[in-house]
Amino acid sequence: MLRFDGYSATTTAANHYQLADLFGPGLSQVEGRGFHQFGHRLGLKDDTGIEVGAVMWGGGQGERTFIEVKGEKSPEVVEALRSRFQHRATRLDSCADFDAPGAFDSLLGACMAVKKRHRLKGERHGDWQDFPELGRTQYLGSPQSVTRLRLYEKGKQAEYAHLARPEWVRAELQVRPAKEAKTAFSKLSASEVWGASAWSRDLAGEILANHVDPHPAGTTWRKSDLEVKLTWACRQYGPTFLELAAELGSWECLGLTLREKIEELKAGQTLTR
């Protein structure tokens, strides 16, 4: 299942107190100086001392505030942010986890095939030859790219070694939308984020068994008129379609029935003109 594992955004619709509240209770707060022209920064840490997020405000950014969340709290904070405040997404990390014998090597093969097809830059971290038990990491895309992937052996990280899951592997896509795409990406799901580039869509088809529609991270994405009409029709008549499909026995029969009904109605309109 795809989910957000990191998310950052800017907004003028909420102050830093409201953004900090999105993380919920039980976190300690550490104040400091901001960066990127923000005057102040509030780091939020869990009971183990790990920072799970931060908010920034003030300074040269005026009324704009910033929020960042990372790790396990990301899905709930993203959902809360999206339901309450309009914002512009500056970075989105979408991840998929795998846990099976040989998972890393299998996924690595798919990644390297996509790397070759799309002529991507890439790099490897870790001692693959002498100390593979410490974990291997493969990157696709350069650090400056709008879209970058990290494939790594999550279960071999020191902080997760106690779980005894050495085959646990994570594929994590990082997208940093261009200015005109930040608003559009603030509405995309964790799976739709994989539509940010041709190669990430290709990779999604290889490792996620999932077709992902294009959502270019460098341009504003808008639904086509036909897609908008289809979404409206499904929301309006979805229960009826489901009931008919169950009665007819299959979605294929429903499609044929709808075609016959539409052709019948079109013929009736022609006759009454």
PDB file of C-alpha atoms in Angstrom:
ATOM      1  CA  MET A   1       0.000   0.000   0.000  1.00  0.00           C
ATOM      2  CA  LEU A   2       1.356   3.395  -0.979  1.00  0.00           C
ATOM      3  CA  ARG A   3       1.495   6.098   1.650  1.00  0.00           C
ATOM      4  CA  PHE A   4       3.204   9.392   2.350  1.00  0.00           C
ATOM      5  CA  ASP A   5       6.412   9.065   4.348  1.00  0.00           C
ATOM      6  CA  GLY A   6       7.295  12.745   4.177  1.00  0.00           C
ATOM      7  CA  TYR A   7       5.598  15.987   3.180  1.00  0.00           C
ATOM      8  CA  SER A   8       6.389  19.681   3.301  1.00  0.00           C
ATOM      9  CA  ALA A   9       4.301  22.670   2.315  1.00  0.00           C
ATOM     10  CA  THR A  10       3.835  26.422   2.643  1.00  0.00           C
ATOM     11  CA  THR A  11       0.604  28.241   3.392  1.00  0.00           C
ATOM     12  CA  THR A  12      -0.812  31.639   4.263  1.00  0.00           C
ATOM     13  CA  ALA A  13      -4.059  30.093   5.563  1.00  0.00           C
ATOM     14  CA  ALA A  14      -2.700  29.036   8.981  1.00  0.00           C
ATOM     15  CA  ASN A  15      -0.284  30.342  11.588  1.00  0.00           C
ATOM     16  CA  HIS A  16       2.457  28.263  13.175  1.00  0.00           C
ATOM     17  CA  TYR A  17       0.334  27.404  16.220  1.00  0.00           C
ATOM     18  CA  GLN A  18      -2.355  25.910  13.986  1.00  0.00           C
ATOM     19  CA  LEU A  19       0.211  23.958  11.988  1.00  0.00           C
ATOM     20  CA  ALA A  20       1.859  22.571  15.129  1.00  0.00           C
ATOM     21  CA  ASP A  21      -1.561  21.417  16.370  1.00  0.00           C
ATOM     22  CA  LEU A  22      -1.882  19.145  13.335  1.00  0.00           C
ATOM     23  CA  PHE A  23       0.722  16.808  14.878  1.00  0.00           C
ATOM     24  CA  GLY A  24      -1.471  16.058  17.886  1.00  0.00           C
ATOM     25  CA  PRO A  25      -0.486  15.802  21.567  1.00  0.00           C
ATOM     26  CA  GLY A  26       2.455  14.107  23.227  1.00  0.00           C
ATOM     27  CA  LEU A  27       5.330  15.713  21.331  1.00  0.00           C
ATOM     28  CA  SER A  28       8.083  17.860  22.802  1.00  0.00           C
ATOM     29  CA  GLN A  29       8.896  21.197  21.183  1.00  0.00           C
ATOM     30  CA  VAL A  30      12.310  22.698  20.494  1.00  0.00           C
ATOM     31  CA  GLU A  31      12.525  26.299  19.302  1.00  0.00           C
ATOM     32  CA  GLY A  32      15.331  27.571  17.101  1.00  0.00           C
ATOM     33  CA  ARG A  33      16.240  29.791  14.179  1.00  0.00           C
ATOM     34  CA  GLY A  34      14.554  29.179  10.884  1.00  0.00           C
ATOM     35  CA  PHE A  35      16.107  28.855   7.450  1.00  0.00           C
ATOM     36  CA  HIS A  36      15.051  29.667   3.867  1.00  0.00           C
ATOM     37  CA  GLN A  37      14.434  33.234   5.114  1.00  0.00           C
ATOM     38  CA  PHE A  38      12.099  32.079   7.898  1.00  0.00           C
ATOM     39  CA  GLY A  39      12.876  33.720  11.223  1.00  0.00           C
ATOM     40  CA  HIS A  40      11.731  30.981  13.607  1.00  0.00           C
ATOM     41  CA  ARG A  41      11.588  27.188  13.679  1.00  0.00           C
ATOM     42  CA  LEU A  42       9.752  24.837  16.027  1.00  0.00           C
ATOM     43  CA  GLY A  43      10.938  21.229  15.937  1.00  0.00           C
ATOM     44  CA  LEU A  44       8.562  18.509  17.152  1.00  0.00           C
ATOM     45  CA  LYS A  45      10.037  15.342  18.696  1.00  0.00           C
ATOM     46  CA  ASP A  46       8.513  12.058  19.853  1.00  0.00           C
ATOM     47  CA  ASP A  47       9.270  10.359  23.175  1.00  0.00           C
ATOM     48  CA  THR A  48      12.425   8.768  21.740  1.00  0.00           C
ATOM     49  CA  GLY A  49      13.865  12.172  20.839  1.00  0.00           C
ATOM     50  CA  ILE A  50      13.425  11.726  17.082  1.00  0.00           C
ATOM     51  CA  GLU A  51      12.160  14.790  15.229  1.00  0.00           C
ATOM     52  CA  VAL A  52       8.943  13.920  13.392  1.00  0.00           C
ATOM     53  CA  GLY A  53       8.274  17.361  11.966  1.00  0.00           C
ATOM     54  CA  ALA A  54       8.705  21.108  12.191  1.00  0.00           C
ATOM     55  CA  VAL A  55       7.001  24.404  11.464  1.00  0.00           C
ATOM     56  CA  MET A  56       8.633  27.706  10.498  1.00  0.00           C
ATOM     57  CA  TRP A  57       7.399  31.282  10.331  1.00  0.00           C
ATOM     58  CA  GLY A  58       8.374  34.942  10.383  1.00  0.00           C
ATOM     59  CA  GLY A  59      11.463  36.603   9.009  1.00  0.00           C
ATOM     60  CA  GLY A  60      11.580  37.537   5.340  1.00  0.00           C
ATOM     61  CA  GLN A  61       8.705  35.179   4.467  1.00  0.00           C
ATOM     62  CA  GLY A  62       6.054  37.557   5.774  1.00  0.00           C
ATOM     63  CA  GLU A  63       2.670  35.861   6.269  1.00  0.00           C
ATOM     64  CA  ARG A  64       3.826  32.569   4.784  1.00  0.00           C
ATOM     65  CA  THR A  65       4.290  29.612   7.145  1.00  0.00           C
ATOM     66  CA  PHE A  66       5.969  26.261   6.534  1.00  0.00           C
ATOM     67  CA  ILE A  67       5.232  22.727   7.726  1.00  0.00           C
ATOM     68  CA  GLU A  68       7.262  19.549   7.396  1.00  0.00           C
ATOM     69  CA  VAL A  69       6.393  16.040   8.567  1.00  0.00           C
ATOM     70  CA  LYS A  70       8.406  12.862   8.131  1.00  0.00           C
ATOM     71  CA  GLY A  71       8.078   9.206   8.957  1.00  0.00           C
ATOM     72  CA  GLU A  72       5.140   7.336  10.422  1.00  0.00           C
ATOM     73  CA  LYS A  73       3.137  10.448  11.352  1.00  0.00           C
ATOM     74  CA  SER A  74       3.091  11.676   7.758  1.00  0.00           C
ATOM     75  CA  PRO A  75      -0.261  10.180   6.604  1.00  0.00           C
ATOM     76  CA  GLU A  76      -2.290  11.571   9.516  1.00  0.00           C
ATOM     77  CA  VAL A  77      -0.662  15.008   9.410  1.00  0.00           C
ATOM     78  CA  VAL A  78      -1.078  15.258   5.623  1.00  0.00           C
ATOM     79  CA  GLU A  79      -4.742  14.308   5.927  1.00  0.00           C
ATOM     80  CA  ALA A  80      -5.294  16.907   8.649  1.00  0.00           C
ATOM     81  CA  LEU A  81      -3.457  19.608   6.705  1.00  0.00           C
ATOM     82  CA  ARG A  82      -5.372  18.936   3.502  1.00  0.00           C
ATOM     83  CA  SER A  83      -8.745  18.892   5.214  1.00  0.00           C
ATOM     84  CA  ARG A  84      -8.211  22.236   6.984  1.00  0.00           C
ATOM     85  CA  PHE A  85      -5.882  24.533   5.077  1.00  0.00           C
ATOM     86  CA  GLN A  86      -5.146  25.383   1.476  1.00  0.00           C
ATOM     87  CA  HIS A  87      -1.427  25.086   0.839  1.00  0.00           C
ATOM     88  CA  ARG A  88       1.277  24.494  -1.756  1.00  0.00           C
ATOM     89  CA  ALA A  89       3.229  21.243  -1.524  1.00  0.00           C
ATOM     90  CA  THR A  90       6.988  21.741  -1.797  1.00  0.00           C
ATOM     91  CA  ARG A  91       8.056  18.113  -1.321  1.00  0.00           C
ATOM     92  CA  LEU A  92       6.181  14.803  -1.273  1.00  0.00           C
ATOM     93  CA  ASP A  93       7.698  11.414  -0.376  1.00  0.00           C
ATOM     94  CA  SER A  94       5.553   8.426  -1.368  1.00  0.00           C
ATOM     95  CA  CYS A  95       6.681   4.954  -0.361  1.00  0.00           C
ATOM     96  CA  ALA A  96       5.825   1.305  -0.887  1.00  0.00           C
ATOM     97  CA  ASP A  97       7.108  -1.476   1.382  1.00  0.00           C
ATOM     98  CA  PHE A  98       7.986  -5.037   0.377  1.00  0.00           C
ATOM     99  CA  ASP A  99       8.866  -7.950   2.646  1.00  0.00           C
ATOM    100  CA  ALA A 100       9.726 -11.186   0.858  1.00  0.00           C
ATOM    101  CA  PRO A 101      12.844 -13.264   0.177  1.00  0.00           C
ATOM    102  CA  GLY A 102      14.921 -11.678  -2.582  1.00  0.00           C
ATOM    103  CA  ALA A 103      12.761  -8.528  -2.647  1.00  0.00           C
ATOM    104  CA  PHE A 104      15.670  -6.108  -2.937  1.00  0.00           C
ATOM    105  CA  ASP A 105      17.372  -7.883  -5.827  1.00  0.00           C
ATOM    106  CA  SER A 106      14.085  -8.244  -7.704  1.00  0.00           C
ATOM    107  CA  LEU A 107      13.205  -4.568  -7.268  1.00  0.00           C
ATOM    108  CA  LEU A 108      16.752  -3.531  -8.079  1.00  0.00           C
ATOM    109  CA  GLY A 109      16.510  -5.317 -11.418  1.00  0.00           C
ATOM    110  CA  ALA A 110      13.362  -3.375 -12.295  1.00  0.00           C
ATOM    111  CA  CYS A 111      14.945  -0.096 -11.184  1.00  0.00           C
ATOM    112  CA  MET A 112      18.073  -0.635 -13.243  1.00  0.00           C
ATOM    113  CA  ALA A 113      16.005  -1.511 -16.308  1.00  0.00           C
ATOM    114  CA  VAL A 114      14.068   1.755 -15.945  1.00  0.00           C
ATOM    115  CA  LYS A 115      17.340   3.618 -15.333  1.00  0.00           C
ATOM    116  CA  LYS A 116      18.706   2.296 -18.606  1.00  0.00           C
ATOM    117  CA  ARG A 117      15.537   2.929 -20.634  1.00  0.00           C
ATOM    118  CA  HIS A 118      15.269   6.537 -19.470  1.00  0.00           C
ATOM    119  CA  ARG A 119      19.009   7.249 -19.311  1.00  0.00           C
ATOM    120  CA  LEU A 120      18.819   8.299 -15.657  1.00  0.00           C
ATOM    121  CA  LYS A 121      21.611   9.247 -13.352  1.00  0.00           C
ATOM    122  CA  GLY A 122      21.974   7.162 -10.208  1.00  0.00           C
ATOM    123  CA  GLU A 123      24.232   6.254  -7.341  1.00  0.00           C
ATOM    124  CA  ARG A 124      24.683   3.595  -4.693  1.00  0.00           C
ATOM    125  CA  HIS A 125      25.240   3.966  -0.962  1.00  0.00           C
ATOM    126  CA  GLY A 126      26.518   1.349   1.457  1.00  0.00           C
ATOM    127  CA  ASP A 127      29.217  -1.286   1.194  1.00  0.00           C
ATOM    128  CA  TRP A 128      27.568  -3.641  -1.275  1.00  0.00           C
ATOM    129  CA  GLN A 129      30.550  -5.940  -1.635  1.00  0.00           C
ATOM    130  CA  ASP A 130      32.003  -6.491   1.819  1.00  0.00           C
ATOM    131  CA  PHE A 131      29.206  -5.552   4.241  1.00  0.00           C
ATOM    132  CA  PRO A 132      25.839  -6.101   2.504  1.00  0.00           C
ATOM    133  CA  GLU A 133      24.341  -7.031   5.871  1.00  0.00           C
ATOM    134  CA  LEU A 134      24.484  -3.317   6.797  1.00  0.00           C
ATOM    135  CA  GLY A 135      22.053  -2.472   4.031  1.00  0.00           C
ATOM    136  CA  ARG A 136      22.186  -1.378   0.399  1.00  0.00           C
ATOM    137  CA  THR A 137      20.681   1.741  -1.186  1.00  0.00           C
ATOM    138  CA  GLN A 138      20.148   2.563  -4.863  1.00  0.00           C
ATOM    139  CA  TYR A 139      19.135   6.034  -6.070  1.00  0.00           C
ATOM    140  CA  LEU A 140      17.532   6.895  -9.397  1.00  0.00           C
ATOM    141  CA  GLY A 141      17.722  10.530 -10.501  1.00  0.00           C
ATOM    142  CA  SER A 142      20.150  13.196  -9.406  1.00  0.00           C
ATOM    143  CA  PRO A 143      19.810  15.147  -6.131  1.00  0.00           C
ATOM    144  CA  GLN A 144      18.792  18.188  -8.190  1.00  0.00           C
ATOM    145  CA  SER A 145      16.021  16.326 -10.045  1.00  0.00           C
ATOM    146  CA  VAL A 146      12.361  17.156  -9.497  1.00  0.00           C
ATOM    147  CA  THR A 147      11.751  13.415  -9.159  1.00  0.00           C
ATOM    148  CA  ARG A 148      14.118  11.014  -7.390  1.00  0.00           C
ATOM    149  CA  LEU A 149      13.769   7.444  -6.125  1.00  0.00           C
ATOM    150  CA  ARG A 150      15.480   5.700  -3.241  1.00  0.00           C
ATOM    151  CA  LEU A 151      15.380   1.895  -3.017  1.00  0.00           C
ATOM    152  CA  TYR A 152      16.836   0.620   0.248  1.00  0.00           C
ATOM    153  CA  GLU A 153      16.881  -2.236   2.721  1.00  0.00           C
ATOM    154  CA  LYS A 154      14.807  -0.751   5.511  1.00  0.00           C
ATOM    155  CA  GLY A 155      14.948  -3.839   7.696  1.00  0.00           C
ATOM    156  CA  LYS A 156      18.750  -3.695   7.896  1.00  0.00           C
ATOM    157  CA  GLN A 157      18.852  -0.183   9.339  1.00  0.00           C
ATOM    158  CA  ALA A 158      20.205  -0.219  12.883  1.00  0.00           C
ATOM    159  CA  GLU A 159      17.029   1.219  14.429  1.00  0.00           C
ATOM    160  CA  TYR A 160      14.909  -1.588  12.920  1.00  0.00           C
ATOM    161  CA  ALA A 161      17.285  -4.528  13.423  1.00  0.00           C
ATOM    162  CA  HIS A 162      15.337  -5.644  16.515  1.00  0.00           C
ATOM    163  CA  LEU A 163      12.317  -6.416  14.304  1.00  0.00           C
ATOM    164  CA  ALA A 164      14.234  -9.257  12.609  1.00  0.00           C
ATOM    165  CA  ARG A 165      12.905  -8.366   9.158  1.00  0.00           C
ATOM    166  CA  PRO A 166      16.040  -8.462   6.977  1.00  0.00           C
ATOM    167  CA  GLU A 167      14.007  -8.724   3.741  1.00  0.00           C
ATOM    168  CA  TRP A 168      12.030  -5.531   4.410  1.00  0.00           C
ATOM    169  CA  VAL A 169      12.652  -3.187   1.481  1.00  0.00           C
ATOM    170  CA  ARG A 170      11.266   0.274   0.764  1.00  0.00           C
ATOM    171  CA  ALA A 171      10.896   2.065  -2.571  1.00  0.00           C
ATOM    172  CA  GLU A 172      10.452   5.772  -1.865  1.00  0.00           C
ATOM    173  CA  LEU A 173       9.756   8.388  -4.512  1.00  0.00           C
ATOM    174  CA  GLN A 174      10.616  12.000  -3.709  1.00  0.00           C
ATOM    175  CA  VAL A 175       8.928  14.744  -5.739  1.00  0.00           C
ATOM    176  CA  ARG A 176       9.680  18.453  -5.457  1.00  0.00           C
ATOM    177  CA  PRO A 177       7.110  20.141  -7.704  1.00  0.00           C
ATOM    178  CA  ALA A 178       7.998  23.236  -9.693  1.00  0.00           C
ATOM    179  CA  LYS A 179       6.300  26.467  -8.651  1.00  0.00           C
ATOM    180  CA  GLU A 180       3.315  26.161 -10.966  1.00  0.00           C
ATOM    181  CA  ALA A 181       2.690  22.532  -9.901  1.00  0.00           C
ATOM    182  CA  LYS A 182       2.831  22.964  -6.106  1.00  0.00           C
ATOM    183  CA  THR A 183      -0.901  23.618  -5.736  1.00  0.00           C
ATOM    184  CA  ALA A 184      -1.872  20.713  -7.989  1.00  0.00           C
ATOM    185  CA  PHE A 185       0.351  18.306  -6.059  1.00  0.00           C
ATOM    186  CA  SER A 186      -1.201  19.365  -2.746  1.00  0.00           C
ATOM    187  CA  LYS A 187      -4.285  17.433  -3.858  1.00  0.00           C
ATOM    188  CA  LEU A 188      -2.686  14.281  -5.269  1.00  0.00           C
ATOM    189  CA  SER A 189      -2.771  10.952  -3.447  1.00  0.00           C
ATOM    190  CA  ALA A 190       0.334   8.968  -2.549  1.00  0.00           C
ATOM    191  CA  SER A 191      -0.176   6.788  -5.638  1.00  0.00           C
ATOM    192  CA  GLU A 192      -0.865   9.710  -7.996  1.00  0.00           C
ATOM    193  CA  VAL A 193       2.442  11.291  -6.989  1.00  0.00           C
ATOM    194  CA  TRP A 194       4.158   8.500  -8.948  1.00  0.00           C
ATOM    195  CA  GLY A 195       2.829  10.157 -12.110  1.00  0.00           C
ATOM    196  CA  ALA A 196       5.335  12.998 -11.711  1.00  0.00           C
ATOM    197  CA  SER A 197       7.586  11.813 -14.550  1.00  0.00           C
ATOM    198  CA  ALA A 198       7.620   9.339 -17.415  1.00  0.00           C
ATOM    199  CA  TRP A 199      10.198   7.166 -15.675  1.00  0.00           C
ATOM    200  CA  SER A 200       8.374   7.101 -12.322  1.00  0.00           C
ATOM    201  CA  ARG A 201       5.187   6.002 -14.114  1.00  0.00           C
ATOM    202  CA  ASP A 202       7.207   3.335 -15.912  1.00  0.00           C
ATOM    203  CA  LEU A 203       8.664   2.131 -12.627  1.00  0.00           C
ATOM    204  CA  ALA A 204       5.241   2.111 -10.956  1.00  0.00           C
ATOM    205  CA  GLY A 205       4.049  -0.217 -13.712  1.00  0.00           C
ATOM    206  CA  GLU A 206       7.033  -2.484 -13.076  1.00  0.00           C
ATOM    207  CA  ILE A 207       7.058  -2.743  -9.282  1.00  0.00           C
ATOM    208  CA  LEU A 208       3.625  -1.602  -8.100  1.00  0.00           C
ATOM    209  CA  ALA A 209       1.490  -3.425 -10.666  1.00  0.00           C
ATOM    210  CA  ASN A 210      -0.311  -0.123 -10.928  1.00  0.00           C
ATOM    211  CA  HIS A 211      -1.035   2.167 -13.861  1.00  0.00           C
ATOM    212  CA  VAL A 212      -0.369   5.734 -12.846  1.00  0.00           C
ATOM    213  CA  ASP A 213      -1.736   8.658 -14.846  1.00  0.00           C
ATOM    214  CA  PRO A 214       0.588  11.535 -15.779  1.00  0.00           C
ATOM    215  CA  HIS A 215       0.849  14.334 -13.222  1.00  0.00           C
ATOM    216  CA  PRO A 216       3.870  16.324 -14.419  1.00  0.00           C
ATOM    217  CA  ALA A 217       5.724  17.902 -11.505  1.00  0.00           C
ATOM    218  CA  GLY A 218       6.974  20.715 -13.708  1.00  0.00           C
ATOM    219  CA  THR A 219       3.610  21.916 -14.934  1.00  0.00           C
ATOM    220  CA  THR A 220       0.140  22.447 -13.538  1.00  0.00           C
ATOM    221  CA  TRP A 221      -2.000  19.339 -13.911  1.00  0.00           C
ATOM    222  CA  ARG A 222      -5.720  19.614 -14.465  1.00  0.00           C
ATOM    223  CA  LYS A 223      -8.305  16.920 -15.099  1.00  0.00           C
ATOM    224  CA  SER A 224      -9.616  16.768 -18.636  1.00  0.00           C
ATOM    225  CA  ASP A 225     -13.244  17.748 -19.213  1.00  0.00           C
ATOM    226  CA  LEU A 226     -14.067  14.112 -19.979  1.00  0.00           C
ATOM    227  CA  GLU A 227     -12.463  12.935 -16.734  1.00  0.00           C
ATOM    228  CA  VAL A 228     -14.400  15.543 -14.772  1.00  0.00           C
ATOM    229  CA  LYS A 229     -17.665  14.344 -16.377  1.00  0.00           C
ATOM    230  CA  LEU A 230     -16.835  10.703 -15.641  1.00  0.00           C
ATOM    231  CA  THR A 231     -16.049  11.498 -11.985  1.00  0.00           C
ATOM    232  CA  TRP A 232     -19.343  13.374 -11.654  1.00  0.00           C
ATOM    233  CA  ALA A 233     -21.312  10.514 -13.247  1.00  0.00           C
ATOM    234  CA  CYS A 234     -19.731   7.937 -10.935  1.00  0.00           C
ATOM    235  CA  ARG A 235     -20.427  10.023  -7.845  1.00  0.00           C
ATOM    236  CA  GLN A 236     -24.004  10.689  -8.935  1.00  0.00           C
ATOM    237  CA  TYR A 237     -24.931   7.220 -10.186  1.00  0.00           C
ATOM    238  CA  GLY A 238     -22.344   4.961  -8.529  1.00  0.00           C
ATOM    239  CA  PRO A 239     -24.880   3.143  -6.300  1.00  0.00           C
ATOM    240  CA  THR A 240     -27.114   2.498  -9.332  1.00  0.00           C
ATOM    241  CA  PHE A 241     -24.184   1.142 -11.369  1.00  0.00           C
ATOM    242  CA  LEU A 242     -23.187  -1.159  -8.502  1.00  0.00           C
ATOM    243  CA  GLU A 243     -26.752  -2.458  -8.116  1.00  0.00           C
ATOM    244  CA  LEU A 244     -27.092  -3.083 -11.849  1.00  0.00           C
ATOM    245  CA  ALA A 245     -23.737  -4.851 -12.072  1.00  0.00           C
ATOM    246  CA  ALA A 246     -24.752  -7.180  -9.241  1.00  0.00           C
ATOM    247  CA  GLU A 247     -28.109  -7.901 -10.862  1.00  0.00           C
ATOM    248  CA  LEU A 248     -26.669  -8.485 -14.337  1.00  0.00           C
ATOM    249  CA  GLY A 249     -23.803 -10.605 -13.041  1.00  0.00           C
ATOM    250  CA  SER A 250     -20.768  -8.708 -14.301  1.00  0.00           C
ATOM    251  CA  TRP A 251     -19.368  -5.296 -15.187  1.00  0.00           C
ATOM    252  CA  GLU A 252     -19.087  -6.439 -18.799  1.00  0.00           C
ATOM    253  CA  CYS A 253     -22.856  -7.025 -18.923  1.00  0.00           C
ATOM    254  CA  LEU A 254     -23.427  -3.642 -17.330  1.00  0.00           C
ATOM    255  CA  GLY A 255     -21.325  -1.986 -20.046  1.00  0.00           C
ATOM    256  CA  LEU A 256     -23.308  -3.686 -22.806  1.00  0.00           C
ATOM    257  CA  THR A 257     -26.594  -2.785 -21.121  1.00  0.00           C
ATOM    258  CA  LEU A 258     -25.588   0.865 -20.820  1.00  0.00           C
ATOM    259  CA  ARG A 259     -24.564   0.941 -24.481  1.00  0.00           C
ATOM    260  CA  GLU A 260     -27.907  -0.550 -25.558  1.00  0.00           C
ATOM    261  CA  LYS A 261     -29.820   1.921 -23.406  1.00  0.00           C
ATOM    262  CA  ILE A 262     -27.857   4.909 -24.726  1.00  0.00           C
ATOM    263  CA  GLU A 263     -28.335   3.761 -28.344  1.00  0.00           C
ATOM    264  CA  GLU A 264     -32.040   3.254 -27.668  1.00  0.00           C
ATOM    265  CA  LEU A 265     -32.386   6.755 -26.228  1.00  0.00           C
ATOM    266  CA  LYS A 266     -30.437   8.282 -29.120  1.00  0.00           C
ATOM    267  CA  ALA A 267     -32.680   6.487 -31.620  1.00  0.00           C
ATOM    268  CA  GLY A 268     -35.765   7.755 -29.820  1.00  0.00           C
ATOM    269  CA  GLN A 269     -34.471  11.322 -29.968  1.00  0.00           C
ATOM    270  CA  THR A 270     -33.901  10.971 -33.711  1.00  0.00           C
ATOM    271  CA  LEU A 271     -37.433   9.692 -34.286  1.00  0.00           C
ATOM    272  CA  THR A 272     -39.066  12.518 -32.335  1.00  0.00           C
ATOM    273  CA  ARG A 273     -37.259  15.321 -34.191  1.00  0.00           C
TER     274      ARG A 273
END
